[in-house]
XYZ file of N, CA and C in Angstrom:
861
model
N -117.063 188.408 -141.022
C -118.008 188.336 -139.913
C -118.511 186.907 -139.721
N -118.839 186.231 -140.825
C -119.349 184.866 -140.741
C -118.307 183.930 -140.161
N -117.030 184.120 -140.549
C -115.972 183.274 -140.016
C -115.813 183.476 -138.518
N -115.943 184.736 -138.067
C -115.845 185.014 -136.641
C -116.972 184.342 -135.878
N -118.170 184.369 -136.450
C -119.307 183.739 -135.801
C -119.112 182.228 -135.703
N -118.558 181.627 -136.764
C -118.283 180.191 -136.739
C -117.233 179.879 -135.672
N -116.218 180.748 -135.581
C -115.196 180.561 -134.559
C -115.813 180.651 -133.170
N -116.748 181.580 -133.011
C -117.432 181.721 -131.733
C -118.208 180.475 -131.363
N -118.859 179.861 -132.345
C -119.626 178.638 -132.099
C -118.694 177.499 -131.675
N -117.557 177.369 -132.353
C -116.601 176.302 -132.029
C -116.048 176.495 -130.621
N -115.626 177.723 -130.315
C -115.097 178.005 -128.981
C -116.161 177.771 -127.915
N -117.381 178.242 -128.210
C -118.472 178.061 -127.257
C -118.768 176.603 -126.988
N -118.742 175.787 -128.031
C -119.016 174.355 -127.871
C -117.943 173.685 -127.010
N -116.686 174.067 -127.207
C -115.603 173.506 -126.395
C -115.787 173.848 -124.929
N -116.190 175.090 -124.669
C -116.370 175.517 -123.275
C -117.567 174.809 -122.640
N -118.611 174.595 -123.411
C -119.787 173.892 -122.886
C -119.380 172.509 -122.379
N -118.538 171.831 -123.135
C -118.057 170.512 -122.699
C -117.241 170.648 -121.413
N -116.360 171.653 -121.363
C -115.519 171.852 -120.174
C -116.363 172.227 -118.961
N -117.339 173.115 -119.145
C -118.188 173.555 -118.037
C -119.123 172.445 -117.554
N -119.373 171.452 -118.395
C -120.291 170.382 -118.005
C -119.741 169.544 -116.848
N -118.452 169.646 -116.591
C -117.849 168.917 -115.472
C -117.947 169.678 -114.157
N -118.422 170.930 -114.203
C -118.396 171.780 -113.016
C -119.245 171.229 -111.882
N -120.505 170.880 -112.152
C -121.367 170.371 -111.088
C -120.902 169.014 -110.557
N -120.558 168.052 -111.430
C -120.026 166.789 -110.901
C -118.770 166.993 -110.056
N -117.875 167.870 -110.514
C -116.656 168.126 -109.735
C -116.995 168.777 -108.401
N -117.970 169.690 -108.418
C -118.373 170.355 -107.171
C -118.957 169.351 -106.189
N -119.828 168.474 -106.691
C -120.424 167.475 -105.804
C -119.362 166.511 -105.279
N -118.379 166.218 -106.076
C -117.310 165.306 -105.678
C -116.489 165.900 -104.530
N -116.082 167.151 -104.658
C -115.200 167.739 -103.642
C -115.964 168.208 -102.412
N -117.262 168.525 -102.568
C -118.018 169.012 -101.415
C -118.278 167.892 -100.413
N -117.980 166.670 -100.801
C -118.128 165.549 -99.860
C -117.062 165.589 -98.769
N -115.989 166.341 -99.001
C -114.926 166.436 -97.996
C -114.625 167.879 -97.600
N -114.998 168.843 -98.448
C -114.730 170.244 -98.156
C -116.011 170.986 -97.788
N -115.868 172.040 -97.009
C -116.961 172.966 -96.747
C -117.380 173.606 -98.072
N -118.690 173.649 -98.379
C -119.111 174.206 -99.670
C -118.697 175.666 -99.876
N -118.671 176.445 -98.800
C -118.238 177.841 -98.934
C -116.749 177.905 -99.260
N -115.983 176.984 -98.697
C -114.559 176.913 -99.020
C -114.360 176.577 -100.486
N -115.164 175.652 -101.008
C -115.061 175.282 -102.420
C -115.415 176.470 -103.305
N -116.545 177.146 -102.994
C -116.995 178.253 -103.817
C -116.021 179.411 -103.842
N -115.459 179.755 -102.672
C -114.524 180.876 -102.593
C -113.090 180.445 -102.892
N -112.761 179.203 -102.533
C -111.398 178.720 -102.741
C -111.031 178.618 -104.211
N -111.976 178.164 -105.042
C -111.697 178.069 -106.474
C -111.420 179.449 -107.053
N -112.148 180.469 -106.554
C -111.936 181.833 -107.036
C -110.614 182.396 -106.533
N -110.236 182.037 -105.303
C -108.976 182.525 -104.747
C -107.780 181.952 -105.505
N -107.808 180.642 -105.757
C -106.719 180.017 -106.517
C -106.607 180.616 -107.913
N -107.752 180.733 -108.581
C -107.754 181.314 -109.926
C -107.332 182.775 -109.888
N -107.746 183.494 -108.836
C -107.421 184.915 -108.727
C -105.940 185.173 -108.572
N -105.254 184.337 -107.823
C -103.807 184.521 -107.662
C -103.091 184.316 -108.988
N -103.486 183.299 -109.727
C -102.885 183.069 -111.040
C -103.246 184.194 -112.002
N -104.484 184.664 -111.927
C -104.926 185.763 -112.792
C -104.116 187.021 -112.524
N -103.831 187.296 -111.248
C -103.036 188.473 -110.905
C -101.632 188.397 -111.490
N -101.039 187.207 -111.441
C -99.698 187.026 -112.017
C -99.727 187.264 -113.517
N -100.755 186.765 -114.195
C -100.863 186.927 -115.645
C -101.047 188.396 -116.026
N -101.887 189.101 -115.273
C -102.091 190.520 -115.568
C -100.806 191.312 -115.340
N -100.087 190.972 -114.270
C -98.818 191.658 -113.986
C -97.768 191.325 -115.055
N -97.692 190.060 -115.436
C -96.679 189.621 -116.395
C -96.894 190.280 -117.761
N -98.143 190.437 -118.167
C -98.459 191.023 -119.473
C -98.610 192.547 -119.403
N -98.457 193.106 -118.201
C -98.586 194.553 -117.998
C -99.905 195.079 -118.582
N -100.956 194.365 -118.291
C -102.279 194.746 -118.790
C -102.711 196.080 -118.162
N -103.285 196.977 -118.953
C -103.727 198.272 -118.425
C -104.872 198.111 -117.439
N -104.956 199.042 -116.505
C -106.033 199.007 -115.533
C -107.368 199.270 -116.217
N -108.438 198.654 -115.745
C -109.757 198.909 -116.333
C -110.179 200.366 -116.126
N -110.956 200.887 -117.051
C -111.513 202.225 -116.901
C -112.670 202.187 -115.897
N -113.153 203.357 -115.526
C -114.255 203.417 -114.567
C -115.498 202.719 -115.111
N -115.767 202.872 -116.404
C -116.923 202.213 -117.017
C -116.729 200.700 -117.013
N -115.533 200.258 -117.358
C -115.246 198.824 -117.351
C -115.341 198.244 -115.944
N -114.933 199.012 -114.954
C -115.019 198.547 -113.570
C -116.469 198.297 -113.159
N -117.371 199.165 -113.612
C -118.781 198.980 -113.274
C -119.314 197.667 -113.848
N -118.882 197.341 -115.068
C -119.285 196.072 -115.658
C -118.611 194.893 -114.943
N -117.372 195.096 -114.541
C -116.646 194.019 -113.861
C -117.280 193.660 -112.518
N -117.881 194.634 -111.862
C -118.552 194.359 -110.596
C -119.667 193.340 -110.795
N -120.388 193.454 -111.911
C -121.442 192.489 -112.218
C -120.846 191.115 -112.505
N -119.689 191.084 -113.158
C -119.012 189.808 -113.432
C -118.596 189.143 -112.126
N -118.025 189.948 -111.228
C -117.624 189.429 -109.915
C -118.821 188.840 -109.177
N -119.904 189.615 -109.120
C -121.098 189.168 -108.403
C -121.687 187.905 -109.022
N -121.612 187.810 -110.356
C -122.259 186.707 -111.049
C -121.473 185.417 -111.082
N -120.249 185.468 -111.612
C -119.524 184.216 -111.866
C -118.330 183.980 -110.945
N -117.956 184.971 -110.146
C -116.859 184.767 -109.203
C -117.404 184.418 -107.819
N -118.521 185.041 -107.432
C -119.096 184.804 -106.111
C -120.432 184.062 -106.172
N -121.391 184.601 -106.914
C -122.750 184.070 -106.909
C -122.864 182.629 -107.342
N -122.510 182.343 -108.587
C -122.682 180.988 -109.102
C -121.855 179.951 -108.348
N -120.553 180.182 -108.119
C -119.769 179.134 -107.439
C -120.303 178.780 -106.063
N -120.665 179.783 -105.270
C -121.127 179.512 -103.907
C -122.504 178.861 -103.908
N -123.443 179.415 -104.661
C -124.812 178.890 -104.670
C -124.880 177.480 -105.249
N -124.173 177.253 -106.352
C -124.222 175.929 -106.981
C -123.545 174.872 -106.116
N -122.480 175.263 -105.402
C -121.793 174.301 -104.542
C -122.672 173.895 -103.369
N -123.373 174.854 -102.777
C -124.307 174.517 -101.698
C -125.416 173.604 -102.220
N -125.874 173.866 -103.447
C -126.930 173.038 -104.028
C -126.477 171.600 -104.202
N -125.191 171.407 -104.465
C -124.675 170.063 -104.682
C -124.652 169.216 -103.419
N -124.972 169.848 -102.268
C -125.096 169.074 -101.038
C -126.437 168.363 -100.942
N -127.435 168.850 -101.693
C -128.794 168.336 -101.510
C -129.419 167.751 -102.773
N -128.833 167.976 -103.939
C -129.376 167.393 -105.173
C -128.256 166.732 -105.962
N -128.567 165.703 -106.759
C -127.549 165.070 -107.603
C -127.027 166.027 -108.668
N -125.811 165.797 -109.100
C -125.217 166.644 -110.132
C -126.005 166.559 -111.430
N -126.517 165.369 -111.751
C -127.284 165.205 -112.984
C -128.569 166.034 -112.935
N -129.233 166.021 -111.798
C -130.442 166.820 -111.630
C -130.118 168.303 -111.731
N -129.044 168.699 -111.067
C -128.643 170.101 -111.100
C -128.287 170.568 -112.493
N -127.648 169.710 -113.251
C -127.266 170.080 -114.609
C -128.462 170.378 -115.478
N -129.535 169.627 -115.286
C -130.734 169.834 -116.095
C -131.481 171.089 -115.647
N -131.543 171.331 -114.329
C -132.191 172.547 -113.836
C -131.512 173.785 -114.418
N -130.203 173.729 -114.544
C -129.478 174.874 -115.094
C -129.687 175.014 -116.604
N -130.558 174.177 -117.156
C -130.921 174.355 -118.559
C -131.615 175.681 -118.806
N -132.070 176.338 -117.742
C -132.698 177.647 -117.882
C -131.663 178.733 -118.137
N -130.387 178.428 -117.894
C -129.318 179.423 -118.003
C -129.206 180.080 -119.376
N -129.270 179.329 -120.486
C -129.156 179.990 -121.795
C -130.221 181.050 -122.047
N -131.449 180.767 -121.621
C -132.512 181.744 -121.833
C -132.268 182.996 -120.996
N -131.844 182.810 -119.746
C -131.551 183.956 -118.893
C -130.401 184.783 -119.464
N -129.362 184.093 -119.947
C -128.226 184.797 -120.547
C -128.655 185.565 -121.790
N -129.500 184.939 -122.604
C -129.976 185.603 -123.826
C -130.784 186.847 -123.490
N -131.637 186.753 -122.484
C -132.453 187.895 -122.091
C -131.598 189.063 -121.620
N -130.654 188.767 -120.728
C -129.801 189.826 -120.190
C -128.842 190.337 -121.262
N -128.302 189.411 -122.065
C -127.380 189.802 -123.126
C -128.038 190.667 -124.173
N -129.261 190.334 -124.549
C -129.977 191.137 -125.539
C -130.264 192.529 -125.000
N -130.502 192.609 -123.703
C -130.805 193.900 -123.086
C -129.582 194.814 -123.040
N -128.457 194.284 -122.523
C -127.281 195.145 -122.375
C -126.505 195.290 -123.680
N -126.642 194.303 -124.590
C -125.905 194.354 -125.844
C -126.705 194.923 -126.995
N -127.964 195.304 -126.718
C -128.843 195.881 -127.747
C -128.982 194.956 -128.955
N -129.023 193.635 -128.680
C -129.226 192.669 -129.749
C -130.722 192.472 -129.973
N -131.113 192.214 -131.214
C -132.522 192.062 -131.555
C -132.744 190.761 -132.325
N -132.772 189.637 -131.617
C -133.008 188.347 -132.285
C -134.434 188.279 -132.840
N -134.656 187.304 -133.720
C -135.983 187.130 -134.314
C -136.949 186.504 -133.312
N -138.225 186.591 -133.623
C -139.258 185.985 -132.782
C -139.076 184.464 -132.728
N -138.696 183.866 -133.851
C -138.494 182.418 -133.895
C -137.369 182.013 -132.942
N -136.317 182.841 -132.908
C -135.215 182.546 -131.989
C -135.723 182.501 -130.551
N -136.499 183.502 -130.163
C -136.993 183.553 -128.790
C -137.916 182.379 -128.494
N -138.723 181.994 -129.446
C -139.608 180.848 -129.245
C -138.799 179.567 -129.064
N -137.757 179.409 -129.892
C -136.908 178.224 -129.784
C -136.186 178.197 -128.440
N -135.680 179.349 -128.003
C -134.985 179.426 -126.719
C -135.927 179.112 -125.568
N -137.142 179.626 -125.654
C -138.126 179.384 -124.603
C -138.528 177.916 -124.543
N -138.753 177.305 -125.714
C -139.115 175.886 -125.760
C -137.986 175.041 -125.172
N -136.753 175.351 -125.536
C -135.622 174.604 -125.002
C -135.524 174.715 -123.492
N -135.721 175.915 -122.963
C -135.662 176.114 -121.516
C -136.796 175.374 -120.818
N -137.989 175.434 -121.390
C -139.136 174.733 -120.800
C -138.887 173.220 -120.768
N -138.292 172.700 -121.823
C -138.015 171.264 -121.886
C -137.108 170.810 -120.743
N -136.020 171.537 -120.537
C -135.074 171.092 -119.513
C -135.618 171.324 -118.103
N -136.376 172.401 -117.900
C -136.968 172.634 -116.583
C -138.047 171.598 -116.295
N -138.875 171.276 -117.295
C -139.907 170.249 -117.117
C -139.265 168.901 -116.781
N -138.144 168.629 -117.409
C -137.420 167.400 -117.128
C -136.951 167.363 -115.673
N -136.594 168.527 -115.140
C -136.037 168.582 -113.791
C -137.091 168.450 -112.708
N -138.323 168.863 -113.002
C -139.371 168.836 -111.979
C -139.769 167.399 -111.633
N -140.070 167.146 -110.345
C -140.553 165.815 -109.958
C -141.853 165.497 -110.701
N -142.038 164.248 -111.081
C -143.224 163.876 -111.855
C -144.509 164.003 -111.038
N -144.383 163.958 -109.713
C -145.581 164.031 -108.877
C -145.757 165.379 -108.194
N -144.970 166.383 -108.627
C -145.066 167.687 -107.973
C -144.529 168.766 -108.893
N -145.100 169.970 -108.742
C -144.605 171.133 -109.481
C -143.924 172.117 -108.536
N -143.592 171.639 -107.324
C -142.956 172.502 -106.342
C -141.445 172.502 -106.521
N -140.860 173.670 -106.423
C -139.413 173.806 -106.509
C -138.802 173.515 -105.148
N -137.879 172.567 -105.082
C -137.228 172.216 -103.835
C -136.117 173.219 -103.520
N -135.588 173.157 -102.287
C -134.571 174.122 -101.854
C -133.325 174.068 -102.730
N -132.907 172.848 -103.081
C -131.729 172.728 -103.937
C -131.953 173.347 -105.303
N -133.165 173.172 -105.834
C -133.482 173.756 -107.135
C -133.548 175.273 -107.051
N -134.042 175.795 -105.928
C -134.087 177.249 -105.749
C -132.674 177.820 -105.757
N -131.755 177.128 -105.073
C -130.357 177.565 -105.084
C -129.788 177.528 -106.502
N -130.138 176.478 -107.244
C -129.632 176.346 -108.605
C -130.193 177.427 -109.525
N -131.458 177.757 -109.354
C -132.050 178.807 -110.180
C -131.404 180.159 -109.885
N -131.127 180.424 -108.606
C -130.418 181.656 -108.253
C -128.989 181.626 -108.799
N -128.386 180.452 -108.765
C -127.043 180.306 -109.330
C -127.070 180.558 -110.833
N -128.120 180.036 -111.502
C -128.252 180.266 -112.937
C -128.427 181.731 -113.271
N -129.225 182.431 -112.475
C -129.404 183.866 -112.690
C -128.087 184.610 -112.483
N -127.337 184.213 -111.457
C -126.035 184.836 -111.201
C -125.091 184.621 -112.380
N -125.044 183.377 -112.864
C -124.163 183.064 -113.987
C -124.572 183.842 -115.233
N -125.880 183.939 -115.474
C -126.361 184.669 -116.658
C -125.925 186.123 -116.632
N -125.995 186.739 -115.457
C -125.547 188.128 -115.319
C -124.053 188.231 -115.604
N -123.279 187.319 -115.010
C -121.833 187.346 -115.228
C -121.444 187.051 -116.660
N -122.148 186.125 -117.294
C -121.872 185.801 -118.696
C -122.168 186.997 -119.594
N -123.348 187.583 -119.411
C -123.774 188.665 -120.296
C -122.871 189.887 -120.162
N -122.609 190.302 -118.947
C -121.767 191.484 -118.761
C -120.326 191.204 -119.159
N -119.850 189.992 -118.889
C -118.496 189.646 -119.300
C -118.353 189.585 -120.807
N -119.352 188.974 -121.479
C -119.313 188.909 -122.937
C -119.397 190.284 -123.571
N -120.210 191.151 -122.982
C -120.329 192.524 -123.481
C -119.012 193.281 -123.303
N -118.385 193.116 -122.139
C -117.120 193.793 -121.857
C -115.991 193.256 -122.726
N -116.076 191.989 -123.117
C -115.029 191.375 -123.935
C -114.976 191.957 -125.344
N -115.936 192.808 -125.689
C -115.864 193.511 -126.967
C -114.863 194.656 -126.908
N -114.570 195.121 -125.685
C -113.640 196.247 -125.502
C -112.253 195.792 -125.089
N -112.183 194.786 -124.218
C -110.887 194.259 -123.794
C -110.896 192.748 -123.999
N -109.723 192.156 -123.990
C -109.616 190.720 -124.240
C -110.431 189.933 -123.214
N -111.069 188.855 -123.679
C -111.892 188.047 -122.803
C -111.136 187.513 -121.603
N -109.870 187.142 -121.790
C -109.104 186.609 -120.671
C -108.845 187.691 -119.625
N -108.738 188.945 -120.064
C -108.541 190.030 -119.116
C -109.814 190.297 -118.309
N -110.956 190.089 -118.931
C -112.220 190.302 -118.227
C -112.293 189.421 -116.986
N -112.127 188.115 -117.150
C -112.234 187.218 -116.006
C -111.067 187.408 -115.047
N -109.889 187.714 -115.567
C -108.732 187.919 -114.689
C -108.944 189.119 -113.771
N -109.409 190.233 -114.336
C -109.657 191.414 -113.512
C -110.767 191.157 -112.509
N -111.798 190.432 -112.914
C -112.893 190.121 -111.995
C -112.378 189.290 -110.816
N -111.539 188.313 -111.101
C -110.995 187.459 -110.041
C -110.069 188.245 -109.111
N -109.271 189.132 -109.690
C -108.360 189.947 -108.877
C -109.145 190.922 -108.003
N -110.201 191.508 -108.543
C -111.031 192.418 -107.751
C -111.667 191.705 -106.555
N -111.928 190.419 -106.714
C -112.566 189.658 -105.636
C -111.564 189.093 -104.635
N -110.282 189.136 -104.935
C -109.268 188.530 -104.070
C -109.293 189.023 -102.619
N -109.499 190.318 -102.359
C -109.550 190.757 -100.946
C -110.605 190.040 -100.121
N -111.616 189.486 -100.782
C -112.641 188.701 -100.092
C -112.354 187.210 -100.158
N -112.046 186.719 -101.354
C -111.933 185.269 -101.540
C -110.691 184.667 -100.883
N -109.565 185.381 -100.922
C -108.332 184.800 -100.391
C -108.353 184.657 -98.870
N -108.599 185.729 -98.102
C -108.631 185.540 -96.639
C -109.746 184.609 -96.180
N -110.892 184.653 -96.867
C -111.997 183.770 -96.498
C -111.617 182.309 -96.713
N -110.936 182.032 -97.821
C -110.526 180.660 -98.125
C -109.511 180.153 -97.109
N -108.577 181.009 -96.729
C -107.581 180.602 -95.734
C -108.238 180.335 -94.388
N -109.238 181.140 -94.052
C -109.941 180.956 -92.790
C -110.758 179.663 -92.785
N -111.314 179.313 -93.961
C -112.159 178.122 -94.082
C -111.358 176.856 -94.394
N -110.069 176.993 -94.582
C -109.239 175.839 -94.919
C -109.379 174.761 -93.839
N -109.669 173.517 -94.240
C -109.848 172.454 -93.238
C -108.610 172.288 -92.362
N -108.851 172.036 -91.078
C -107.746 171.864 -90.136
C -106.891 170.658 -90.538
N -107.558 169.618 -91.017
C -106.859 168.389 -91.397
C -106.585 168.336 -92.893
N -106.311 169.484 -93.502
C -106.203 169.542 -94.963
C -105.077 168.654 -95.505
N -104.061 168.397 -94.708
C -102.959 167.544 -95.186
C -103.371 166.082 -95.286
N -104.455 165.721 -94.611
C -104.911 164.322 -94.628
C -105.915 164.051 -95.748
N -106.364 165.097 -96.435
C -107.350 164.930 -97.501
C -106.679 164.365 -98.748
N -107.289 163.355 -99.341
C -106.699 162.682 -100.500
C -106.482 163.641 -101.667
N -105.428 163.369 -102.418
C -105.062 164.240 -103.528
C -106.129 164.365 -104.597
N -106.956 163.332 -104.793
C -107.961 163.371 -105.848
C -108.998 164.468 -105.596
N -109.248 164.776 -104.325
C -110.197 165.844 -104.024
C -109.571 167.218 -104.293
N -108.290 167.334 -104.034
C -107.594 168.575 -104.358
C -107.528 168.770 -105.870
N -107.390 167.664 -106.604
C -107.391 167.763 -108.065
C -108.749 168.245 -108.575
N -109.825 167.764 -107.924
C -111.158 168.234 -108.289
C -111.300 169.728 -108.057
N -110.800 170.209 -106.922
C -110.842 171.642 -106.630
C -109.977 172.415 -107.624
N -108.859 171.831 -108.001
C -107.970 172.490 -108.972
C -108.658 172.613 -110.333
N -109.431 171.607 -110.707
C -110.178 171.689 -111.970
C -111.172 172.838 -111.908
N -111.883 172.950 -110.805
C -112.853 174.025 -110.657
C -112.174 175.386 -110.752
N -110.970 175.491 -110.191
C -110.264 176.772 -110.187
C -109.686 177.112 -111.556
N -109.006 176.160 -112.165
C -108.277 176.459 -113.401
C -109.148 176.399 -114.653
N -110.115 175.486 -114.696
C -110.944 175.327 -115.890
C -112.281 176.050 -115.732
N -113.036 175.675 -114.699
C -114.371 176.245 -114.527
C -114.338 177.730 -114.187
N -113.277 178.167 -113.482
C -113.247 179.550 -113.008
C -112.310 180.448 -113.795
N -111.351 179.876 -114.522
C -110.353 180.725 -115.175
C -110.253 180.472 -116.677
N -109.568 179.409 -117.063
C -109.251 179.228 -118.481
C -110.489 178.983 -119.339
N -111.503 178.345 -118.783
C -112.733 178.171 -119.540
C -113.336 179.504 -119.945
N -113.224 180.493 -119.068
C -113.770 181.813 -119.356
C -112.950 182.562 -120.400
N -111.671 182.209 -120.534
C -110.878 182.815 -121.608
C -111.588 182.591 -122.939
N -111.975 181.344 -123.194
C -112.631 180.987 -124.450
C -114.094 181.433 -124.469
N -114.773 181.319 -123.326
C -116.200 181.621 -123.274
C -116.479 183.091 -123.578
N -115.743 183.977 -122.952
C -115.962 185.404 -123.195
C -115.550 185.794 -124.611
N -114.534 185.149 -125.122
C -114.150 185.386 -126.518
C -115.279 184.944 -127.446
N -115.845 183.776 -127.172
C -116.944 183.264 -127.998
C -118.153 184.189 -127.942
N -118.518 184.648 -126.747
C -119.661 185.538 -126.600
C -119.436 186.858 -127.326
N -118.191 187.343 -127.304
C -117.878 188.633 -127.912
C -117.962 188.581 -129.436
N -117.466 187.509 -130.041
C -117.408 187.465 -131.504
C -118.616 186.760 -132.119
N -119.275 185.905 -131.347
C -120.414 185.171 -131.884
C -121.754 185.754 -131.501
N -121.736 186.700 -130.551
C -122.986 187.286 -130.070
C -123.449 186.601 -128.804
N -123.739 187.386 -127.781
C -124.121 186.827 -126.488
C -125.357 185.945 -126.612
N -126.358 186.460 -127.322
C -127.626 185.735 -127.415
C -127.465 184.427 -128.167
N -126.754 184.450 -129.290
C -126.608 183.249 -130.115
C -125.762 182.194 -129.409
N -124.584 182.583 -128.930
C -123.668 181.616 -128.342
C -124.217 181.041 -127.040
N -124.977 181.840 -126.303
C -125.523 181.348 -125.032
C -126.395 180.119 -125.224
N -127.021 179.992 -126.381
C -127.919 178.864 -126.612
C -127.188 177.530 -126.712
N -125.894 177.564 -126.936
C -125.131 176.322 -126.962
C -125.177 175.629 -125.608
N -125.404 176.404 -124.555
C -125.427 175.811 -123.227
C -126.676 174.982 -122.972
N -127.632 175.013 -123.881
C -128.764 174.100 -123.754
C -128.297 172.648 -123.858
N -127.142 172.453 -124.463
C -126.598 171.095 -124.585
C -125.820 170.676 -123.336
N -125.433 171.642 -122.514
C -124.580 171.351 -121.367
C -125.203 170.388 -120.362
N -126.510 170.501 -120.057
C -127.070 169.557 -119.084
C -126.864 168.094 -119.448
N -126.862 167.803 -120.726
C -126.755 166.408 -121.133
C -125.313 165.911 -121.109
N -124.369 166.822 -121.310
C -122.973 166.457 -121.071
C -122.765 166.216 -119.575
N -123.408 167.054 -118.755
C -123.306 166.887 -117.305
C -123.884 165.545 -116.874
N -125.012 165.161 -117.482
C -125.605 163.860 -117.178
C -124.629 162.724 -117.482
N -123.968 162.823 -118.613
C -123.017 161.790 -119.010
C -121.857 161.707 -118.027
N -121.311 162.874 -117.675
C -120.183 162.914 -116.732
C -120.615 162.383 -115.365
N -121.806 162.803 -114.916
C -122.301 162.341 -113.613
C -122.493 160.835 -113.596
N -122.906 160.281 -114.720
C -123.101 158.842 -114.808
C -121.779 158.092 -114.738
N -120.798 158.568 -115.515
C -119.507 157.883 -115.582
C -118.687 158.100 -114.315
N -118.662 159.337 -113.832
C -117.795 159.702 -112.719
C -118.421 159.377 -111.359
N -119.695 159.770 -111.184
C -120.341 159.637 -109.892
C -121.269 158.426 -109.803
N -121.464 157.730 -110.930
C -122.308 156.557 -110.919
C -123.792 156.840 -110.855
N -124.209 158.051 -111.230
C -125.622 158.404 -111.212
C -126.318 157.799 -112.433
N -127.524 157.269 -112.227
C -128.255 156.600 -113.304
C -128.852 157.623 -114.273
N -128.822 157.283 -115.563
C -129.437 158.107 -116.596
C -130.643 157.359 -117.149
N -131.807 157.972 -117.047
C -133.022 157.328 -117.526
C -133.129 157.440 -119.048
N -133.868 156.513 -119.641
C -133.983 156.462 -121.091
C -134.637 157.718 -121.657
N -135.564 158.314 -120.903
C -136.250 159.502 -121.399
C -135.293 160.670 -121.630
N -134.134 160.617 -120.993
C -133.145 161.673 -121.188
C -132.763 161.796 -122.656
N -132.676 160.672 -123.348
C -132.312 160.701 -124.765
C -133.340 161.477 -125.582
N -134.614 161.296 -125.254
C -135.651 162.037 -125.955
C -135.559 163.526 -125.695
N -135.327 163.899 -124.434
C -135.178 165.316 -124.109
C -133.932 165.890 -124.782
N -132.846 165.117 -124.801
C -131.619 165.596 -125.429
C -131.843 165.881 -126.905
N -132.536 164.986 -127.587
C -132.818 165.187 -129.009
C -133.658 166.431 -129.234
N -134.678 166.612 -128.407
C -135.555 167.781 -128.548
C -134.792 169.071 -128.311
N -133.903 169.067 -127.321
C -133.142 170.274 -127.023
C -132.163 170.602 -128.142
N -131.535 169.562 -128.709
C -130.631 169.791 -129.843
C -131.381 170.467 -130.992
N -132.607 170.054 -131.220
C -133.414 170.665 -132.278
C -133.667 172.139 -131.998
N -133.971 172.487 -130.736
C -134.219 173.891 -130.419
C -132.965 174.732 -130.612
N -131.796 174.165 -130.279
C -130.540 174.897 -130.490
C -130.319 175.157 -131.973
N -130.556 174.133 -132.790
C -130.369 174.277 -134.233
C -131.321 175.321 -134.805
N -132.579 175.253 -134.409
C -133.579 176.210 -134.909
C -133.240 177.630 -134.490
N -132.875 177.795 -133.213
C -132.533 179.121 -132.708
C -131.347 179.711 -133.411
N -130.331 178.907 -133.665
C -129.128 179.388 -134.356
C -129.445 179.744 -135.814
N -130.260 178.906 -136.446
C -130.549 179.099 -137.875
C -131.405 180.344 -138.109
N -132.326 180.619 -137.194
C -133.268 181.731 -137.379
C -132.952 182.920 -136.475
N -131.690 183.054 -136.089
C -131.305 184.191 -135.244
C -131.624 185.520 -135.925
């Protein structure tokens, strides 16, 4: 059991690094693509590949109970998060968005503990809450406590992702994690594929290849293969425990946004990063 939990932590950490590129990549491609096209197009591309994989491996059809859980996965991580977060990237920097989504681990832990009947310690919950408060406080303007429209979209996106993560991780205890996301993407194809074709830019042949590569990253890593490892990690390491690794994701996003998009990183970020790392360590140790 301990070895499985360690494996879950390693897999989860790898995915956190991979997912940290999602917001910068979204902001990069939304400069030339319609945000709805980006949100649905990444799911359509991933869904077609997922369908081929399910057919090739002759994976059994989900049961009625599994389908009910898959609907939540579809709503959360196939439709909700991609569309809402992409729209948010039109109005806020990727670095800012990454920190606002620091609330995601706490939301995932809450939903995961509820549906997975997990009972973490009081210290764990305190550590998770402190970590979430730190990243949200960092995101708020210093002269205001008002949530802006972009932040509202991001918070809704975080809630959507938390639902999809928790239900997907719970379902991955019964079927392989890669099948969970594949079935969710295939179930959404009747919506995502025709919508993406309809939203395809008229001048799509004139768009530079680097933007298509950004969209391809969102489809293959952020929407498909990253979830292969993520759902596996949640299933074997525990939804509540592994979700806390994502408290580190905002700071990877800050780094990527700085290098890729040229966004400035303030010195205080280092202090917040250190504090958040401490909360992750405490939460994991006292689970």
